[in-house]
Coordinates of N, CA and C in Angstrom, one line a residue:
X1 N -75.5 -66.4 -93.9 CA -74.1 -66.5 -93.5 C -74.1 -67.4 -92.2
X2 N -73.3 -68.4 -92.2 CA -73.2 -69.3 -91.0 C -71.9 -68.8 -90.2
X3 N -72.1 -68.6 -88.9 CA -71.1 -68.1 -88.1 C -70.8 -69.0 -86.9
X4 N -69.5 -69.3 -86.6 CA -69.1 -70.0 -85.4 C -68.8 -69.0 -84.4
X5 N -69.4 -69.3 -83.2 CA -69.1 -68.5 -82.0 C -68.4 -69.4 -81.0
X6 N -67.2 -69.0 -80.5 CA -66.6 -69.6 -79.3 C -67.0 -68.8 -78.1
X7 N -67.3 -69.5 -77.0 CA -67.6 -68.8 -75.8 C -69.0 -68.3 -75.7
X8 N -69.9 -68.9 -76.5 CA -71.3 -68.5 -76.5 C -72.1 -68.8 -75.2
X9 N -71.5 -69.7 -74.4 CA -72.2 -70.0 -73.2 C -71.8 -69.1 -72.1
X10 N -70.9 -68.2 -72.3 CA -70.4 -67.3 -71.3 C -71.2 -65.9 -71.4
X11 N -70.8 -65.0 -70.5 CA -71.5 -63.8 -70.3 C -71.4 -62.9 -71.6
X12 N -70.2 -62.6 -72.1 CA -70.1 -61.8 -73.3 C -70.5 -62.6 -74.5
X13 N -70.1 -63.8 -74.7 CA -70.5 -64.6 -75.8 C -71.9 -64.8 -76.0
X14 N -72.7 -65.0 -74.9 CA -74.1 -65.1 -75.1 C -74.8 -63.8 -75.5
X15 N -74.2 -62.7 -75.1 CA -74.8 -61.4 -75.6 C -74.5 -61.2 -77.1
X16 N -73.3 -61.5 -77.5 CA -72.9 -61.5 -78.9 C -73.8 -62.4 -79.7
X17 N -74.1 -63.6 -79.2 CA -74.9 -64.6 -79.9 C -76.3 -64.0 -80.1
X18 N -76.9 -63.4 -79.1 CA -78.3 -62.9 -79.2 C -78.4 -61.7 -80.2
X19 N -77.3 -60.9 -80.3 CA -77.3 -59.8 -81.3 C -77.3 -60.4 -82.7
X20 N -76.4 -61.4 -82.9 CA -76.2 -62.0 -84.2 C -77.5 -62.7 -84.6
X21 N -78.2 -63.4 -83.7 CA -79.4 -64.0 -84.0 C -80.5 -63.0 -84.5
X22 N -80.6 -61.9 -83.8 CA -81.5 -60.8 -84.2 C -81.2 -60.3 -85.5
X23 N -79.9 -60.3 -85.9 CA -79.5 -59.8 -87.2 C -79.7 -60.9 -88.3
X24 N -80.2 -62.0 -88.0 CA -80.4 -63.1 -88.9 C -79.3 -64.0 -89.2
X25 N -78.3 -64.0 -88.4 CA -77.2 -65.0 -88.7 C -77.6 -66.4 -88.3
X26 N -77.0 -67.3 -89.0 CA -77.1 -68.7 -88.6 C -76.0 -69.0 -87.7
X27 N -76.2 -69.5 -86.5 CA -75.2 -69.6 -85.5 C -74.9 -71.1 -85.2
X28 N -73.6 -71.3 -85.2 CA -73.1 -72.6 -84.7 C -72.2 -72.2 -83.5
X29 N -72.4 -72.9 -82.4 CA -71.6 -72.6 -81.2 C -70.7 -73.8 -80.8
X30 N -69.4 -73.4 -80.5 CA -68.5 -74.4 -80.1 C -68.5 -74.5 -78.6
X31 N -68.8 -75.6 -78.0 CA -68.9 -75.8 -76.6 C -68.0 -77.0 -76.2
X32 N -67.4 -76.8 -75.0 CA -66.7 -78.0 -74.4 C -67.8 -78.9 -73.9
X33 N -67.6 -80.2 -73.8 CA -68.6 -81.1 -73.3 C -69.0 -80.8 -71.9
X34 N -68.1 -80.2 -71.2 CA -68.3 -79.8 -69.8 C -69.0 -78.5 -69.6
X35 N -69.2 -77.7 -70.7 CA -69.8 -76.4 -70.6 C -71.3 -76.4 -70.2
X36 N -71.7 -75.4 -69.4 CA -73.1 -75.2 -69.1 C -73.7 -74.5 -70.3
X37 N -74.7 -75.1 -70.9 CA -75.3 -74.5 -72.1 C -76.7 -73.8 -71.8
X38 N -76.9 -73.5 -70.5 CA -78.1 -72.8 -70.1 C -78.4 -71.5 -70.8
X39 N -77.3 -70.7 -71.1 CA -77.5 -69.5 -71.8 C -77.9 -69.6 -73.3
X40 N -77.9 -70.9 -73.8 CA -78.3 -71.2 -75.2 C -79.6 -71.8 -75.2
X41 N -80.2 -72.1 -74.1 CA -81.5 -72.8 -74.0 C -82.6 -72.1 -74.8
X42 N -83.3 -72.8 -75.6 CA -84.4 -72.2 -76.4 C -84.0 -71.4 -77.6
X43 N -82.7 -71.2 -77.9 CA -82.3 -70.4 -79.0 C -82.0 -71.3 -80.2
X44 N -82.2 -70.7 -81.4 CA -81.9 -71.4 -82.6 C -80.4 -71.5 -82.9
X45 N -79.7 -72.4 -82.3 CA -78.3 -72.4 -82.3 C -77.9 -73.9 -82.5
X46 N -77.0 -74.1 -83.5 CA -76.4 -75.4 -83.6 C -75.2 -75.6 -82.7
X47 N -75.2 -76.6 -81.9 CA -74.1 -76.8 -80.9 C -73.2 -77.9 -81.4
X48 N -71.9 -77.6 -81.4 CA -70.9 -78.6 -81.7 C -70.0 -78.7 -80.5
X49 N -69.6 -79.9 -80.2 CA -68.7 -80.0 -79.0 C -67.2 -80.1 -79.5
X50 N -66.4 -79.4 -78.8 CA -64.9 -79.4 -79.1 C -64.2 -78.6 -78.1
X51 N -63.0 -78.4 -78.3 CA -62.1 -77.7 -77.4 C -61.1 -76.9 -78.1
X52 N -60.8 -75.6 -77.7 CA -59.8 -74.8 -78.4 C -58.5 -75.4 -78.4
X53 N -58.2 -76.3 -77.4 CA -56.9 -77.0 -77.4 C -56.8 -78.2 -78.3
X54 N -57.9 -78.5 -79.0 CA -58.0 -79.7 -79.9 C -58.2 -79.2 -81.3
X55 N -57.1 -79.0 -82.1 CA -57.2 -78.5 -83.5 C -58.2 -79.2 -84.4
X56 N -58.3 -80.5 -84.3 CA -59.2 -81.3 -85.1 C -60.6 -80.9 -84.9
X57 N -61.0 -80.7 -83.6 CA -62.4 -80.3 -83.3 C -62.7 -79.0 -83.9
X58 N -61.7 -78.1 -84.0 CA -61.9 -76.8 -84.5 C -62.2 -76.8 -86.0
X59 N -61.4 -77.6 -86.7 CA -61.7 -77.7 -88.2 C -63.1 -78.2 -88.4
X60 N -63.5 -79.2 -87.6 CA -64.9 -79.7 -87.7 C -65.9 -78.7 -87.4
X61 N -65.7 -77.9 -86.4 CA -66.6 -76.8 -86.0 C -66.8 -75.7 -87.0
X62 N -65.7 -75.4 -87.7 CA -65.7 -74.3 -88.7 C -66.1 -74.8 -90.1
X63 N -66.2 -76.1 -90.3 CA -66.7 -76.5 -91.7 C -68.0 -75.9 -92.0
X64 N -68.1 -75.3 -93.2 CA -69.3 -74.7 -93.7 C -69.6 -73.3 -93.2
X65 N -68.7 -72.8 -92.3 CA -69.0 -71.4 -91.8 C -68.3 -70.4 -92.7
X66 N -68.8 -69.2 -92.7 CA -68.3 -68.1 -93.4 C -67.5 -67.1 -92.5
X67 N -67.9 -67.1 -91.2 CA -67.3 -66.2 -90.3 C -67.1 -66.8 -88.9
X68 N -66.2 -66.2 -88.1 CA -65.9 -66.6 -86.8 C -65.9 -65.5 -85.8
X69 N -66.6 -65.7 -84.7 CA -66.5 -64.7 -83.5 C -65.8 -65.5 -82.4
X70 N -64.6 -65.2 -82.1 CA -63.8 -65.9 -81.1 C -63.9 -65.1 -79.8
X71 N -64.8 -65.5 -78.9 CA -65.1 -64.8 -77.7 C -64.7 -65.6 -76.5
X72 N -64.4 -66.9 -76.6 CA -64.1 -67.7 -75.5 C -62.8 -67.3 -74.8
X73 N -62.7 -67.5 -73.5 CA -61.5 -67.2 -72.7 C -61.6 -68.0 -71.4
X74 N -60.5 -68.3 -70.9 CA -60.4 -68.9 -69.5 C -60.2 -67.7 -68.6
X75 N -61.3 -67.2 -68.0 CA -61.3 -66.0 -67.2 C -61.2 -66.4 -65.7
X76 N -60.0 -66.6 -65.3 CA -59.8 -66.9 -63.9 C -58.6 -66.0 -63.4
X77 N -58.8 -65.4 -62.3 CA -57.8 -64.6 -61.7 C -56.7 -65.4 -61.0
X78 N -57.0 -66.6 -60.7 CA -56.0 -67.5 -60.1 C -56.3 -68.9 -60.5
X79 N -55.3 -69.7 -60.7 CA -55.5 -71.2 -61.0 C -54.3 -71.9 -60.4
X80 N -54.6 -73.1 -59.9 CA -53.6 -73.9 -59.3 C -52.5 -74.2 -60.3
X81 N -53.0 -74.6 -61.5 CA -52.1 -74.8 -62.7 C -52.3 -73.7 -63.7
X82 N -51.4 -72.7 -63.6 CA -51.6 -71.5 -64.4 C -51.4 -71.8 -65.9
X83 N -50.7 -72.9 -66.2 CA -50.6 -73.3 -67.6 C -51.9 -73.5 -68.3
X84 N -53.0 -73.9 -67.6 CA -54.3 -74.1 -68.2 C -54.8 -72.8 -68.8
X85 N -54.6 -71.7 -68.1 CA -55.0 -70.4 -68.6 C -54.3 -70.1 -69.9
X86 N -53.0 -70.3 -70.0 CA -52.3 -70.0 -71.2 C -52.6 -71.0 -72.3
X87 N -52.9 -72.2 -72.0 CA -53.3 -73.2 -73.0 C -54.6 -72.8 -73.6
X88 N -55.6 -72.4 -72.8 CA -56.8 -72.0 -73.4 C -56.8 -70.6 -74.1
X89 N -56.2 -69.6 -73.5 CA -56.2 -68.3 -74.0 C -55.2 -68.0 -75.1
X90 N -54.0 -68.6 -75.0 CA -53.0 -68.3 -76.0 C -53.0 -69.4 -77.1
X91 N -52.7 -70.6 -76.6 CA -52.7 -71.8 -77.6 C -54.0 -72.0 -78.2
X92 N -55.1 -71.8 -77.5 CA -56.5 -72.0 -78.0 C -56.7 -71.0 -79.1
X93 N -56.3 -69.7 -78.9 CA -56.5 -68.7 -79.9 C -55.7 -68.9 -81.1
X94 N -54.5 -69.4 -80.9 CA -53.6 -69.7 -82.1 C -54.3 -70.9 -82.9
X95 N -54.8 -71.9 -82.2 CA -55.4 -73.0 -82.8 C -56.7 -72.6 -83.6
X96 N -57.5 -71.8 -83.0 CA -58.8 -71.4 -83.8 C -58.4 -70.5 -85.0
X97 N -57.4 -69.6 -84.8 CA -57.0 -68.8 -86.0 C -56.4 -69.6 -87.1
X98 N -55.6 -70.6 -86.8 CA -55.1 -71.5 -87.8 C -56.2 -72.3 -88.5
X99 N -57.1 -72.8 -87.7 CA -58.2 -73.6 -88.2 C -59.0 -72.7 -89.2
X100 N -59.2 -71.4 -88.8 CA -60.0 -70.5 -89.6 C -59.3 -70.2 -90.9
X101 N -58.0 -70.2 -90.9 CA -57.2 -70.0 -92.1 C -57.4 -71.3 -93.0
X102 N -57.3 -72.5 -92.4 CA -57.4 -73.7 -93.2 C -58.8 -73.8 -93.8
X103 N -59.8 -73.4 -93.1 CA -61.2 -73.5 -93.5 C -61.6 -72.2 -94.4
X104 N -60.6 -71.4 -94.6 CA -60.8 -70.2 -95.5 C -62.0 -69.3 -95.0
X105 N -62.0 -69.0 -93.7 CA -63.0 -68.2 -93.1 C -62.8 -66.8 -93.6
X106 N -63.8 -66.1 -94.1 CA -63.6 -64.8 -94.7 C -63.7 -63.6 -93.7
X107 N -64.3 -63.8 -92.5 CA -64.4 -62.8 -91.6 C -64.2 -63.3 -90.2
X108 N -63.3 -62.7 -89.4 CA -63.0 -63.1 -88.1 C -63.1 -61.9 -87.1
X109 N -63.9 -62.0 -86.1 CA -64.0 -61.0 -85.0 C -63.3 -61.6 -83.8
X110 N -62.3 -61.0 -83.3 CA -61.6 -61.5 -82.1 C -61.9 -60.6 -80.9
X111 N -62.3 -61.2 -79.8 CA -62.6 -60.4 -78.6 C -61.5 -60.6 -77.6
X112 N -60.8 -59.5 -77.3 CA -59.7 -59.6 -76.4 C -60.2 -59.3 -75.0
X113 N -59.6 -58.3 -74.3 CA -60.1 -57.9 -73.0 C -59.6 -56.5 -72.6
X114 N -60.4 -55.8 -71.9 CA -60.0 -54.5 -71.4 C -58.7 -54.6 -70.6
X115 N -58.4 -55.8 -70.1 CA -57.2 -56.0 -69.3 C -55.9 -55.8 -70.1
X116 N -56.0 -55.8 -71.4 CA -54.8 -55.6 -72.2 C -54.6 -54.1 -72.6
X117 N -55.4 -53.3 -72.1 CA -55.2 -51.8 -72.5 C -54.1 -51.2 -71.6
X118 N -53.4 -50.3 -72.2 CA -52.5 -49.5 -71.5 C -53.2 -48.5 -70.6
X119 N -52.4 -47.9 -69.7 CA -53.0 -46.8 -68.9 C -52.3 -45.5 -69.2
X120 N -53.0 -44.5 -69.5 CA -52.4 -43.2 -69.8 C -52.0 -42.5 -68.4
X121 N -50.8 -42.0 -68.3 CA -50.3 -41.4 -67.1 C -51.1 -40.1 -66.8
X122 N -51.6 -39.5 -67.8 CA -52.4 -38.2 -67.6 C -53.8 -38.5 -67.2
X123 N -54.2 -39.7 -67.0 CA -55.5 -40.1 -66.6 C -56.6 -39.9 -67.7
X124 N -56.2 -39.7 -68.9 CA -57.2 -39.6 -70.0 C -57.6 -41.1 -70.3
X125 N -58.8 -41.2 -70.9 CA -59.3 -42.6 -71.2 C -58.3 -43.3 -72.1
X126 N -58.1 -44.6 -71.9 CA -57.3 -45.4 -72.7 C -58.1 -46.1 -73.8
X127 N -57.5 -46.5 -74.9 CA -58.1 -47.3 -76.0 C -57.1 -48.3 -76.5
X128 N -57.5 -48.9 -77.6 CA -56.6 -50.0 -78.2 C -55.3 -49.4 -78.6
X129 N -55.2 -48.1 -78.8 CA -53.9 -47.5 -79.3 C -53.0 -47.0 -78.2
X130 N -53.5 -47.1 -76.9 CA -52.7 -46.6 -75.8 C -51.5 -47.6 -75.6
X131 N -50.3 -47.1 -75.6 CA -49.1 -48.0 -75.5 C -49.2 -48.9 -74.3
X132 N -48.8 -50.1 -74.4 CA -48.8 -51.1 -73.4 C -47.7 -52.2 -73.7
X133 N -47.1 -52.7 -72.7 CA -46.1 -53.8 -72.8 C -46.5 -55.0 -72.0
X134 N -45.9 -56.1 -72.2 CA -46.1 -57.3 -71.5 C -45.8 -57.1 -70.0
X135 N -44.8 -56.3 -69.7 CA -44.5 -56.1 -68.3 C -45.5 -55.3 -67.5
X136 N -46.4 -54.6 -68.3 CA -47.6 -53.9 -67.6 C -48.7 -54.9 -67.2
X137 N -48.6 -56.1 -67.7 CA -49.7 -57.1 -67.3 C -49.4 -57.7 -66.0
X138 N -50.4 -57.7 -65.1 CA -50.3 -58.2 -63.8 C -51.3 -59.4 -63.7
X139 N -50.7 -60.6 -63.5 CA -51.6 -61.8 -63.3 C -51.6 -62.6 -64.6
X140 N -51.9 -63.9 -64.5 CA -51.8 -64.8 -65.6 C -52.9 -64.5 -66.6
X141 N -54.1 -64.1 -66.2 CA -55.2 -63.9 -67.1 C -54.8 -62.7 -68.1
X142 N -54.4 -61.6 -67.5 CA -54.0 -60.4 -68.3 C -52.8 -60.8 -69.2
X143 N -51.8 -61.5 -68.7 CA -50.7 -61.9 -69.5 C -51.1 -62.8 -70.7
X144 N -52.0 -63.7 -70.4 CA -52.4 -64.6 -71.4 C -53.2 -63.9 -72.5
X145 N -54.0 -63.0 -72.1 CA -54.8 -62.2 -73.1 C -53.9 -61.3 -73.9
X146 N -52.9 -60.7 -73.3 CA -52.0 -59.9 -74.0 C -51.2 -60.7 -75.1
X147 N -50.7 -61.9 -74.7 CA -50.0 -62.7 -75.6 C -50.9 -63.2 -76.7
X148 N -52.2 -63.6 -76.4 CA -53.1 -64.0 -77.5 C -53.4 -62.9 -78.5
X149 N -53.6 -61.7 -77.9 CA -53.9 -60.5 -78.8 C -52.7 -60.3 -79.7
X150 N -51.5 -60.4 -79.2 CA -50.3 -60.2 -80.1 C -50.2 -61.3 -81.2
X151 N -50.6 -62.5 -80.9 CA -50.7 -63.5 -81.9 C -51.7 -63.2 -83.0
X152 N -52.8 -62.7 -82.6 CA -53.9 -62.4 -83.6 C -53.5 -61.3 -84.5
X153 N -52.8 -60.3 -84.0 CA -52.4 -59.1 -84.8 C -51.5 -59.6 -86.0

């Protein structure tokens, strides 16, 4: 099974990548040309260059894949141009999901963020089912991940 991983050069993505390699997956990693690929050094990974904001590069990256692990995110708590965060996290997620549909990808694993969880007023632990609204999101990163998650649902 050939799998495309977005965000494999990052902290969470590189951990997912290593687990999948141990399980015998053939891995293709989508990297921006500006990405640091140090976390992929020495690993049996096919690297393709592209950008979540460029739909054509996503179709190319997904060709021949059976599954997608979308782990990439623009994780900044502040940006001079906050639109960049939304373009990567919301528009980029929409783009990769549409490309996966066009390429008939049979399995998709989407990684959101703990930042999108609601908070229980009784201080019990929260999970994906804890009610939360957009107005609960503070900051552009959280807002963008909330919006992206809503699009994936």
